[in-house]
Coordinates of C-alpha atoms and ligand atoms in Angstrom, one line a residue:
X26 CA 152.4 79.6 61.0
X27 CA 151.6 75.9 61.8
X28 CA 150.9 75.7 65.3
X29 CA 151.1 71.7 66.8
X30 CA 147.4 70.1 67.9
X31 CA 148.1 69.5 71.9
X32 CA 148.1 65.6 71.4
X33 CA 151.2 66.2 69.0
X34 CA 152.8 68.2 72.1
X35 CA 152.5 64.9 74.3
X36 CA 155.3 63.0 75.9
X37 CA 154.7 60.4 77.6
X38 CA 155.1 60.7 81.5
X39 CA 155.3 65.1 81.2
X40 CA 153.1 66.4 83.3
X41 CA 151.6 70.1 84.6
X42 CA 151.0 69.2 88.5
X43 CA 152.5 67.5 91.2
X44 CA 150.7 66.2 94.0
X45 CA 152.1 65.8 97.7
X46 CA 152.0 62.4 99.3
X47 CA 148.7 61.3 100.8
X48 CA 148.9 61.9 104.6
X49 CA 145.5 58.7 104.4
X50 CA 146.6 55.2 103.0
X51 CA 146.4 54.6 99.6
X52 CA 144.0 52.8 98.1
X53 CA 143.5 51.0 95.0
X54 CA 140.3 52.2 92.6
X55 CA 139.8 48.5 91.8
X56 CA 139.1 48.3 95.2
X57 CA 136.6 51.1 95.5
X58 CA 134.4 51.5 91.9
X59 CA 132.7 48.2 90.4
X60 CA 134.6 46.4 87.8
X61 CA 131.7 47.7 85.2
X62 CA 132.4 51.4 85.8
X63 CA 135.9 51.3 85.7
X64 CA 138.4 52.0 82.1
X65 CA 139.5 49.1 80.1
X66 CA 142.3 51.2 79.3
X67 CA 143.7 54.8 80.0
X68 CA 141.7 57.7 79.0
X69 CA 144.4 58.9 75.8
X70 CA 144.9 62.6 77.4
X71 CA 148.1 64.7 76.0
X72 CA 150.1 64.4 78.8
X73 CA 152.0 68.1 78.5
X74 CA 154.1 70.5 81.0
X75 CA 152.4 73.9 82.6
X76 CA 154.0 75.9 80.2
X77 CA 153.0 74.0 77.0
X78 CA 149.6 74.3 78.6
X79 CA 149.3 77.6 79.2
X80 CA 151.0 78.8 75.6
X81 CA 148.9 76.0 73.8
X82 CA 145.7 78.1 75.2
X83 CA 147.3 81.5 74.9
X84 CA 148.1 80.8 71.5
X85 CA 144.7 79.5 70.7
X86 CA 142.8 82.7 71.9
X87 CA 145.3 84.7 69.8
X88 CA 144.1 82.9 66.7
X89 CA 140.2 83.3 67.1
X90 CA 138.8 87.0 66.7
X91 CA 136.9 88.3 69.4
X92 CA 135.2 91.3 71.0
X93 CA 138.4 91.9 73.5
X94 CA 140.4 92.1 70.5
X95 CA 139.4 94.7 67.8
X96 CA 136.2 95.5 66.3
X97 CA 133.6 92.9 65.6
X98 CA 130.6 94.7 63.6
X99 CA 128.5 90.9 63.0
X100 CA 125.1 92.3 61.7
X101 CA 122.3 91.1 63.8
X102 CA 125.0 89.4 66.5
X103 CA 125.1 92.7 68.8
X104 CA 128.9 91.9 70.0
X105 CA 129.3 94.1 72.2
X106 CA 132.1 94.2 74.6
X107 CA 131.3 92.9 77.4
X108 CA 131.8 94.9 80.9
X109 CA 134.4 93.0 82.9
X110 CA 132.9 94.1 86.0
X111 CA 130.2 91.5 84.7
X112 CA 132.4 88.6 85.0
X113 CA 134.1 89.5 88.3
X114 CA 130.7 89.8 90.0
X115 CA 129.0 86.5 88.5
X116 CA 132.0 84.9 89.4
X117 CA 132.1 85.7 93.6
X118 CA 131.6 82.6 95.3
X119 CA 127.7 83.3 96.6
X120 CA 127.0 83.3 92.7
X121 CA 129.5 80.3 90.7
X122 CA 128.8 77.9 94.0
X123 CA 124.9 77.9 94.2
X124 CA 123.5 74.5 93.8
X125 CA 120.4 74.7 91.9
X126 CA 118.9 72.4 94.6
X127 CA 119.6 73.8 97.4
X128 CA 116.5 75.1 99.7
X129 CA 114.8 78.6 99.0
X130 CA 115.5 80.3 102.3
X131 CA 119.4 79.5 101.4
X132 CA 119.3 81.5 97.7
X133 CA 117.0 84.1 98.5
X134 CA 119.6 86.6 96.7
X135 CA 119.8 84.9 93.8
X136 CA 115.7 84.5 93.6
X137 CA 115.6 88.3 94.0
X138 CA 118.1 88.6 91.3
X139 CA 116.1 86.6 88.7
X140 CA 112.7 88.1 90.3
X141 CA 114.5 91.8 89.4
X142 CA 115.4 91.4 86.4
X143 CA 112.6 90.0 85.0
X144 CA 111.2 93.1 86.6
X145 CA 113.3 95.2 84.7
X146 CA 113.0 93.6 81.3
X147 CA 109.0 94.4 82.1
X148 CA 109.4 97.4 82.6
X149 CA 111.8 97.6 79.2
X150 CA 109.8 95.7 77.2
X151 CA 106.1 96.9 78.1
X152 CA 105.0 93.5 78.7
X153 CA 103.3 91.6 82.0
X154 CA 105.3 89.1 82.6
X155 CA 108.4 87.3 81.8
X156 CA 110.4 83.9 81.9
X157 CA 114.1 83.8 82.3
X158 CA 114.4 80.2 81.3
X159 CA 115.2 79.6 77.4
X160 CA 118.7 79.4 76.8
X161 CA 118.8 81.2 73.2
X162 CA 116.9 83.6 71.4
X163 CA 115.9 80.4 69.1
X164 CA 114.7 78.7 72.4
X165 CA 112.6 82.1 73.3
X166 CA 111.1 82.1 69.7
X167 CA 110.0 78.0 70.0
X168 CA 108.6 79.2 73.9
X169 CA 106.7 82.1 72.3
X170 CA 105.4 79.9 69.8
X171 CA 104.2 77.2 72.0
X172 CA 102.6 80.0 74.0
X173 CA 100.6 80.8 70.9
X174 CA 99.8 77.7 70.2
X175 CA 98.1 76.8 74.0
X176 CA 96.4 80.2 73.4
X177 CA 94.2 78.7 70.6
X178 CA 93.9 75.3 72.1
X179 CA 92.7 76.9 75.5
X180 CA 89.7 78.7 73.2
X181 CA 89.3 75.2 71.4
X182 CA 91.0 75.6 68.2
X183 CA 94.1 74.3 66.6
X184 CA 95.2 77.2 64.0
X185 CA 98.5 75.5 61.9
X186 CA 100.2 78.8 60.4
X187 CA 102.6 81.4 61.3
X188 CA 103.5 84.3 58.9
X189 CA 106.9 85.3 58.5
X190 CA 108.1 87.9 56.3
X191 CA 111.0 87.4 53.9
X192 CA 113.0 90.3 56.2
X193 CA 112.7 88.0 59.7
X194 CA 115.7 86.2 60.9
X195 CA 116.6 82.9 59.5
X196 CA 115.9 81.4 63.0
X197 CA 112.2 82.5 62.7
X198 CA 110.8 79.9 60.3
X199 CA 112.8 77.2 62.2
X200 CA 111.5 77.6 65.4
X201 CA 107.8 77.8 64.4
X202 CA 108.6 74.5 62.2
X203 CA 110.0 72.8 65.3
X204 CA 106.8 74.3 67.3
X205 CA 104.9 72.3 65.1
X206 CA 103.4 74.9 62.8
X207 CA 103.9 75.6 59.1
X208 CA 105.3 79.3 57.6
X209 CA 103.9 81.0 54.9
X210 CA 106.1 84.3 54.2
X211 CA 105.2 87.0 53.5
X212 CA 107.1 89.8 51.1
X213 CA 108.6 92.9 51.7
X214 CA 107.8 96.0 49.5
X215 CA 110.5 98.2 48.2
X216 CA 110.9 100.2 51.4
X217 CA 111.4 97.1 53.0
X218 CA 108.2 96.9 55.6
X219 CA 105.6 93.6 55.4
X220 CA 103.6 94.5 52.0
X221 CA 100.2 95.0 53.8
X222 CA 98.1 93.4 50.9
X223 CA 100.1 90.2 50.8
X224 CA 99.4 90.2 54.8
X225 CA 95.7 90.7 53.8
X226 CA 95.8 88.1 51.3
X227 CA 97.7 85.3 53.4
X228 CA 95.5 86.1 56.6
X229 CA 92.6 83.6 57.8
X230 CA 91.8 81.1 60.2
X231 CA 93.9 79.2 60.3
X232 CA 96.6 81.8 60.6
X233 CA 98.0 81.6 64.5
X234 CA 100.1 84.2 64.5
X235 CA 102.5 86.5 62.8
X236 CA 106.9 87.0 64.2
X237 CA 108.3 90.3 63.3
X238 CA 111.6 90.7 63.4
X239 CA 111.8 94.7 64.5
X240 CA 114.1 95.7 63.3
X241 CA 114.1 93.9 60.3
X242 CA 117.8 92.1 59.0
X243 CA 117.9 95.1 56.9
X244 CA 118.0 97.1 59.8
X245 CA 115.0 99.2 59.1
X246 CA 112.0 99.8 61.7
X247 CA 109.1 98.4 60.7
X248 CA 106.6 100.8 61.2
X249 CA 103.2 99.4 60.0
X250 CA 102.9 97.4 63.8
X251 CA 99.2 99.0 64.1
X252 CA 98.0 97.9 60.8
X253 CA 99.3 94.8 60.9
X254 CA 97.6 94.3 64.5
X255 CA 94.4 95.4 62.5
X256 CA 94.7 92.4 60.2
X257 CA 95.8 90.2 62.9
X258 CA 93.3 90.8 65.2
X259 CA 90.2 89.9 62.6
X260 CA 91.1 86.1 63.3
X261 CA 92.5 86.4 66.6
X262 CA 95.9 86.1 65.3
X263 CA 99.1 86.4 67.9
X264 CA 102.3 88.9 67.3
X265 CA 105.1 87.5 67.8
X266 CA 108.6 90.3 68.1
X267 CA 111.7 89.0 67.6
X268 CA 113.5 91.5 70.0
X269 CA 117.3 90.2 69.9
X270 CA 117.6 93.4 68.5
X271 CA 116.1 95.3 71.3
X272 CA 119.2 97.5 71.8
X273 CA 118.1 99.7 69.3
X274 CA 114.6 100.7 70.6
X275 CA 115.6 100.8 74.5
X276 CA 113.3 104.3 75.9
X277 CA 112.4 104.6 72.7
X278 CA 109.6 102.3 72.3
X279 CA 108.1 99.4 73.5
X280 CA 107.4 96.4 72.3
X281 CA 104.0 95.5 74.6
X282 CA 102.7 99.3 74.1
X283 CA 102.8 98.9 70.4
X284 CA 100.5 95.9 70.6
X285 CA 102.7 92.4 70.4
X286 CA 101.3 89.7 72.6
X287 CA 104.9 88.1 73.0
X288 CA 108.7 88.5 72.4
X289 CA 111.9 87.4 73.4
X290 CA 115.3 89.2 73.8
X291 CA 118.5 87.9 73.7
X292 CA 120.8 88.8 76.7
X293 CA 123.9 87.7 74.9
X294 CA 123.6 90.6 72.1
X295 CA 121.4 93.7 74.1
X296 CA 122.3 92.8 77.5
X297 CA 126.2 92.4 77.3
X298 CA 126.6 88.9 78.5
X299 CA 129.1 87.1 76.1
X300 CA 128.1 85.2 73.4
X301 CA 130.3 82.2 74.1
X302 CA 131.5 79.4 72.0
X303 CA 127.9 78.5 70.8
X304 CA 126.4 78.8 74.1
X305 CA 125.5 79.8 76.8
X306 CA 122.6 81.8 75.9
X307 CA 119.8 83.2 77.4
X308 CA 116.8 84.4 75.6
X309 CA 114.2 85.4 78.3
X310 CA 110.6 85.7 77.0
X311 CA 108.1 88.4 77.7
X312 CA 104.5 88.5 77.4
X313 CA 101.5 90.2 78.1
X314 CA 98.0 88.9 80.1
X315 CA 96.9 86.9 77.1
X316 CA 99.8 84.5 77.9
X317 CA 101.1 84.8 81.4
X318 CA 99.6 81.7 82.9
X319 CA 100.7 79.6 80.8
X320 CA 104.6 80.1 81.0
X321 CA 107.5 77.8 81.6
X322 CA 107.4 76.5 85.2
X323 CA 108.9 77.2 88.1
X324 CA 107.4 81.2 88.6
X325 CA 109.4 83.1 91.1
X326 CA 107.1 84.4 93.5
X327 CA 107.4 87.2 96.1
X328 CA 105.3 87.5 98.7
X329 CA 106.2 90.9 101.0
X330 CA 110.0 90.1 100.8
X331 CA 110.7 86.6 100.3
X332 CA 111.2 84.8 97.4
X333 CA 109.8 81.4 96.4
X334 CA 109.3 79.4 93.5
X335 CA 105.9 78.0 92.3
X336 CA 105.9 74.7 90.6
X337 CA 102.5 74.5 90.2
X338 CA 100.6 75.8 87.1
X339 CA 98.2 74.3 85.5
X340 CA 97.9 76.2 82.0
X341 CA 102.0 76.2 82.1
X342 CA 103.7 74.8 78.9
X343 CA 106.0 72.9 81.1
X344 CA 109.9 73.7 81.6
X345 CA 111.6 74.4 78.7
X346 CA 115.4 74.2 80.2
X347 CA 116.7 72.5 83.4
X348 CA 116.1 75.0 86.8
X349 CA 115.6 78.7 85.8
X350 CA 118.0 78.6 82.4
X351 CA 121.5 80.1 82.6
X352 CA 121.3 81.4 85.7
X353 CA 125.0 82.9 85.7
X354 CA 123.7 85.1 82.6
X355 CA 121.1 86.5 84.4
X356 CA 123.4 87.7 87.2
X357 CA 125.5 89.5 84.4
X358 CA 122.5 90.9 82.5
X359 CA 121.0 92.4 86.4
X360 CA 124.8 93.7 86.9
X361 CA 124.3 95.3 83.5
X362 CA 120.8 96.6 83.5
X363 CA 121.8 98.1 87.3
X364 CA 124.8 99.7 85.7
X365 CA 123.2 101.0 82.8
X366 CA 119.7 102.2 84.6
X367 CA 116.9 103.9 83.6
X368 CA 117.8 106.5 81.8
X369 CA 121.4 105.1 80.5
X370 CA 119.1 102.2 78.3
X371 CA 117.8 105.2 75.7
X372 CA 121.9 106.2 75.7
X373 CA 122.4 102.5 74.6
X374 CA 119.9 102.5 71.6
X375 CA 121.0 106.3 70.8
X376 CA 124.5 105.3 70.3
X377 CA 124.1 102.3 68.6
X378 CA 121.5 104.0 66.1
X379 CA 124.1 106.5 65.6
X380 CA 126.8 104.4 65.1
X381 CA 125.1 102.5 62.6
X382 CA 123.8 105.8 60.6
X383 CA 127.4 107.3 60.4
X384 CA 128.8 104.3 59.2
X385 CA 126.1 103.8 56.7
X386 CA 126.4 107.6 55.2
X387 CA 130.4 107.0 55.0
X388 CA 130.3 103.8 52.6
X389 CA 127.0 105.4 51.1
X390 CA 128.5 106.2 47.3
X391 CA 131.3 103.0 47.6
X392 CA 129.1 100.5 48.5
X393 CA 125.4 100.3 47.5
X394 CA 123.5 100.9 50.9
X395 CA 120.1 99.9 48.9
X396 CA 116.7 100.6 50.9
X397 CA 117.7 104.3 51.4
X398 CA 115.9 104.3 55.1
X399 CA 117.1 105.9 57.9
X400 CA 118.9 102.7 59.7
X401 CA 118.5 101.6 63.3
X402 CA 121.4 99.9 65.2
X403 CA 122.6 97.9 61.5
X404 CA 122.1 98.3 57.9
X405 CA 123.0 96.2 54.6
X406 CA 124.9 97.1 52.1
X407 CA 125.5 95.3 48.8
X408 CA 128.6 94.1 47.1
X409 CA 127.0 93.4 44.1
X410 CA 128.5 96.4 42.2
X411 CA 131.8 95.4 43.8
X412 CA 130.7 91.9 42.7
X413 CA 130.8 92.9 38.9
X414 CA 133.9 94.4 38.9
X415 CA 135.4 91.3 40.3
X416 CA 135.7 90.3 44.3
X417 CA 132.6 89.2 45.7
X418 CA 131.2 90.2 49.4
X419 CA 132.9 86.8 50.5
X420 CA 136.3 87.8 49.1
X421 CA 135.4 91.5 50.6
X422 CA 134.9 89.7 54.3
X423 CA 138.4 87.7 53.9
X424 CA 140.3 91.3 53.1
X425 CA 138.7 93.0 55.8
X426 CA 140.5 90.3 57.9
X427 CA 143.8 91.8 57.1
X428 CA 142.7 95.1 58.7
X429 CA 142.2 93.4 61.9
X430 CA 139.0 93.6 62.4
X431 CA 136.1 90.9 61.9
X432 CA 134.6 90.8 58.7
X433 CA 130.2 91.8 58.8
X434 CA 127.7 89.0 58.3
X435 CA 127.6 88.3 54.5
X436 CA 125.1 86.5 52.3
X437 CA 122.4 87.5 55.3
X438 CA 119.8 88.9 55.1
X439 CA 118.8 86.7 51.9
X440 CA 116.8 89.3 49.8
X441 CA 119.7 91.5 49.4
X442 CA 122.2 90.3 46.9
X443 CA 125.9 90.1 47.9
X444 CA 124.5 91.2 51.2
X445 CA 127.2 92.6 54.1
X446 CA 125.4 93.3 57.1
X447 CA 127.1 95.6 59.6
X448 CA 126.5 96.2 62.7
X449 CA 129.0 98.3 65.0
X450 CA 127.1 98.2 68.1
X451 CA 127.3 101.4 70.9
X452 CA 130.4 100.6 72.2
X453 CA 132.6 101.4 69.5
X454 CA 134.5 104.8 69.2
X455 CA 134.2 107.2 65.9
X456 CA 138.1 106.4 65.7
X457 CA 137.1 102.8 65.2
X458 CA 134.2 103.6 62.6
X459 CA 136.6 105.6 60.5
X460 CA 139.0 103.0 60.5
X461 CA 136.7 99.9 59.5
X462 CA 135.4 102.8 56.7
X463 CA 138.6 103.3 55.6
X464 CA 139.4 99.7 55.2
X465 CA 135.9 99.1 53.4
X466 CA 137.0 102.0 51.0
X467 CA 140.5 101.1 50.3
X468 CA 139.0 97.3 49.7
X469 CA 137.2 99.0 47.2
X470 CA 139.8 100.6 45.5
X471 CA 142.2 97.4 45.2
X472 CA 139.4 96.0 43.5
X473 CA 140.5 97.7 40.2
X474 CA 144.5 98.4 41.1
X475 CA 145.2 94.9 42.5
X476 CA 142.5 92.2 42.5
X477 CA 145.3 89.4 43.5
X478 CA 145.4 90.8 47.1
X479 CA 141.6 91.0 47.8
X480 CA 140.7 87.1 45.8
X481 CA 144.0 85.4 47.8
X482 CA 143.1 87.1 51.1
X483 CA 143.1 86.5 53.9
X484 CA 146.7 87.2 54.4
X485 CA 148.0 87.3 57.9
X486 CA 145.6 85.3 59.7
X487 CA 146.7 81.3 61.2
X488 CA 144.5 79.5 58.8
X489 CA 143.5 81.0 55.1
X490 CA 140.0 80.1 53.4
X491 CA 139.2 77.1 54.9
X492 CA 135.8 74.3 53.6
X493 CA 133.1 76.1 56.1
X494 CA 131.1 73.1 56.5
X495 CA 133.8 70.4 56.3
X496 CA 134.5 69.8 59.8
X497 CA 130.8 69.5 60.2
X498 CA 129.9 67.6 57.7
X499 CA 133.2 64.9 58.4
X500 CA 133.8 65.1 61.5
X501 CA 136.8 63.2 62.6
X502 CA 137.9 63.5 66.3
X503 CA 141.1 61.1 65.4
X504 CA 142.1 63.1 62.9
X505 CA 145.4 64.0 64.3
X506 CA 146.0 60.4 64.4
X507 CA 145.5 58.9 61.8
X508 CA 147.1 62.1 59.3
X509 CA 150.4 63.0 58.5
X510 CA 149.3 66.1 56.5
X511 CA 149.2 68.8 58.5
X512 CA 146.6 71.6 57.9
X513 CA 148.6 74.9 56.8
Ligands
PLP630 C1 120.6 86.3 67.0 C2 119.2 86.4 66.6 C3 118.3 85.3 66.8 C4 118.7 84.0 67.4 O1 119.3 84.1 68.6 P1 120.2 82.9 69.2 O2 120.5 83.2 70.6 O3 121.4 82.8 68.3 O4 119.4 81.6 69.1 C5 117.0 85.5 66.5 N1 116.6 86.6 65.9 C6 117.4 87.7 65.6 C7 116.9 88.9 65.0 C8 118.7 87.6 66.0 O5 119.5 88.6 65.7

């Protein structure tokens, strides 16, 4: 169904509000705003009644797939659903109307809620200390890695690599590139853990550090952490984790015990705060005494039982986001952490470990689930069989769109071909798993009986197979002006 752009709704003069008349005499803006800061001409707004508003947006949110709406198993994305009683709380006034400047002794509650949490993700994470500010796990990585890099300047030296194994998150070798360092990667062996002898081999001095994804992308733990701190540690060389996946090692193990000098976590997957359109984020970063002193600026600081913030530090990297990051994600994440508490965290990582494994041993035969390891919170499975017989893991994605639910993450993790990496999270029901099984199976099955249906699908969603990257690449904000065609 074509559904009209909001600018095609437009009439001139219809409008959603109506205001009462001033009770103060009316002025004229001309009169009050400098000639330079005032519009040449009208801002060109759709101009629309309440209702067309309201079902423009309601119709829009129907289109786009999301967690409140079905199942949405987005390997290495973690979308869980998100508690409502998150929202309703960040939202009361004493939260959504804080001015980030006002004084200390006026948002002492909200200090103690960033100065608790981080306190909690300590506590989670095994590590010293933490900073709530970067906005993404990306953000946390390029943190971590500046970390590292004032580490070796601090003891006078100016190391220019970081290791990344071919199993680390594609974000990985970008953020050390943007830190300013250069990646060599390292290969995985046919379990899929770092090969130790390529480590061996690619080690030396001017190695700064390694980042571990743990889990890997294929969803495995990697279990070599203590000899690879053995290599590391023969030219002082940092461990990075990559803990967005941390929901599948909550009271199970910790990062800091198993001898990592830094990590980050990602709030929006393991935490339960929403993902949002492409932002907001938060991706707070942990660390242990190597690297406390010199993290992002302000500290919160409590001294008996008030809270204030310490601007001054020296060895600090500097800020790395405006204020203390995304502050109303932290006051969901402390709701979150406060509902799940301390023993409810290992439930978290049980379930979604479970979750994973079940679904794994029910497409096991169907689809090829390659490393045979146990799986943590996601595994990969590849559609390269499926490939041969005709529909690819991108045509496999589309189809599963027809079932309702949202397709896994395909072509990711790189090293497995035809790769569709699932991830059902804890919060999904064994009713759920069987269906998205059963849809995977019978996907399979039209493969061979009626290959039309699975190549031409999706069927019954707004839009149909649509040029990823196009609206990227050309972006064109007047497009509704300028074209009479109209997108399907
Ligand atoms: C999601 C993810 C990231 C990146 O996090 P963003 O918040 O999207 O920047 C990094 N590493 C892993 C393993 C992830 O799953």
């Amino acid at each position: 169904m074509y559904r009209k752009l909001i600018f095609e709704l437009s009439k001139e003069g219809r409008s959603g509000h109506k205001l009462p008349q001033p009770d103060v005499p009316v002025k004229n803006i001309t009169d009050m705003l400098p000639g330079k800061k005032l519009r040449h001409k009208d801002a060109d707004l759709p101009q629309v009644a309440e209702n067309e508003i309201v079902r423009h947006f309601t119709s829009l949110s129907e289109m786009n797939h999301n967690v409140d709406k079905a199942f949405y198993p987005l390997g290495s994305c973690t979308m869980k659903y998100n508690p409502k009683i998150n929202e309703k709380l960040a939202s009361l006034p004493g939260f959504a109307q804080l001015h980030p400047d006002q004084p200390e002794q006026s948002v002492q509650g909200a200090l103690q809620i960033m100065y608790d949490l981080q306190e909690y993700l300590k506590e989670l994470t095994g590590f010293s200390a933490v900073s709530l500010q970067p906005a993404a796990g990306a953000q946390g990585e390029m943190t971590g890695l500046l970390l590292i890099r004032k580490y070796h300047q601090i003891k006078g030296r100016n190391p220019k690599v970081i290791l990344v194994p071919d199993s680390a998150h594609g974000t990985n070798p970008a953020s050390a590139v943007i830190a300013g360092f250069s990646i060599k990667t390292i290969r995985s062996d046919s379990k899929g853990m770092v090969d130790l002898n390529d480590l061996e081999r690619q080690v030396d001095e001017n190695t700064a550090g390694i980042m571990l994804t743990n889990p890997s992308t294929l969803g495995i733990f990697e279990s070599q952490v203590l000899e690879i701190r053995k290599i590391m540690d023969k030219v002082d060389g940092l461990m990075y984790m990559d803990g967005a996946n941390m929901n599948a090692l909550f009271g199970i193990v910790r990062p800091g015990d198993m001898g990592f000098d830094v990590m980050h976590l990602n709030l929006h997957k393991s935490f339960s705060t929403p993902h949002g359109g492409g932002g907001p984020g938060s991706g707070p970063v942990a660390v242990n005494e190597k690297l406390e002193n010199f993290l992002p600026v302000p500290w919160i600081v409590k001294v008996e039982d008030r809270f204030t913030l310490e601007h001054n530090v020296p060895a600090s990297i500097g800020k790395v986001h405006s204020f203390y990051g995304n502050f109303a994600l932290l006051v969901r994440a402390y709701i979150y952490c406060r509902m799940i508490g301390r023993d409810g965290f290992r439930k978290v990582s049980e379930h979604a470990i479970i979750n994973a494994n079940y679904l794994r041993k029910k497409l096991q035969g169907i689809y090829d689930v390659g490393y045979d390891m146990p799986s943590m919170h996601e595994f990969v499975v590849s559609a390269e069989a499926q490939k041969n017989r005709g529909a690819k893991a991108l045509d496999i994605a589309k189809r599963l769109l027809d079932f309702g639910v949202h397709p896994p993450t395909v072509y990711f993790p790189l090293i497995v071909k035809e790769a569709l990496m699932i991830e059902p999270t804890e919060t999904e029901s064994r009713e759920m798993l069987d269906y998205f099984a059963d849809a995977l199976i019978k996907i399979d099955r039209e493969i061979d009986e009626n290959p039309e249906v699975v190549l031409s699908a999706p069927h019954t969603t707004p839009v149909r197979r649509l040029d990823e990257a196009g609206a990227a690449r050309n972006l064109d904000i007047n497009f509704y002006k300028k074209s009479s065609k109209k997108p399907e």
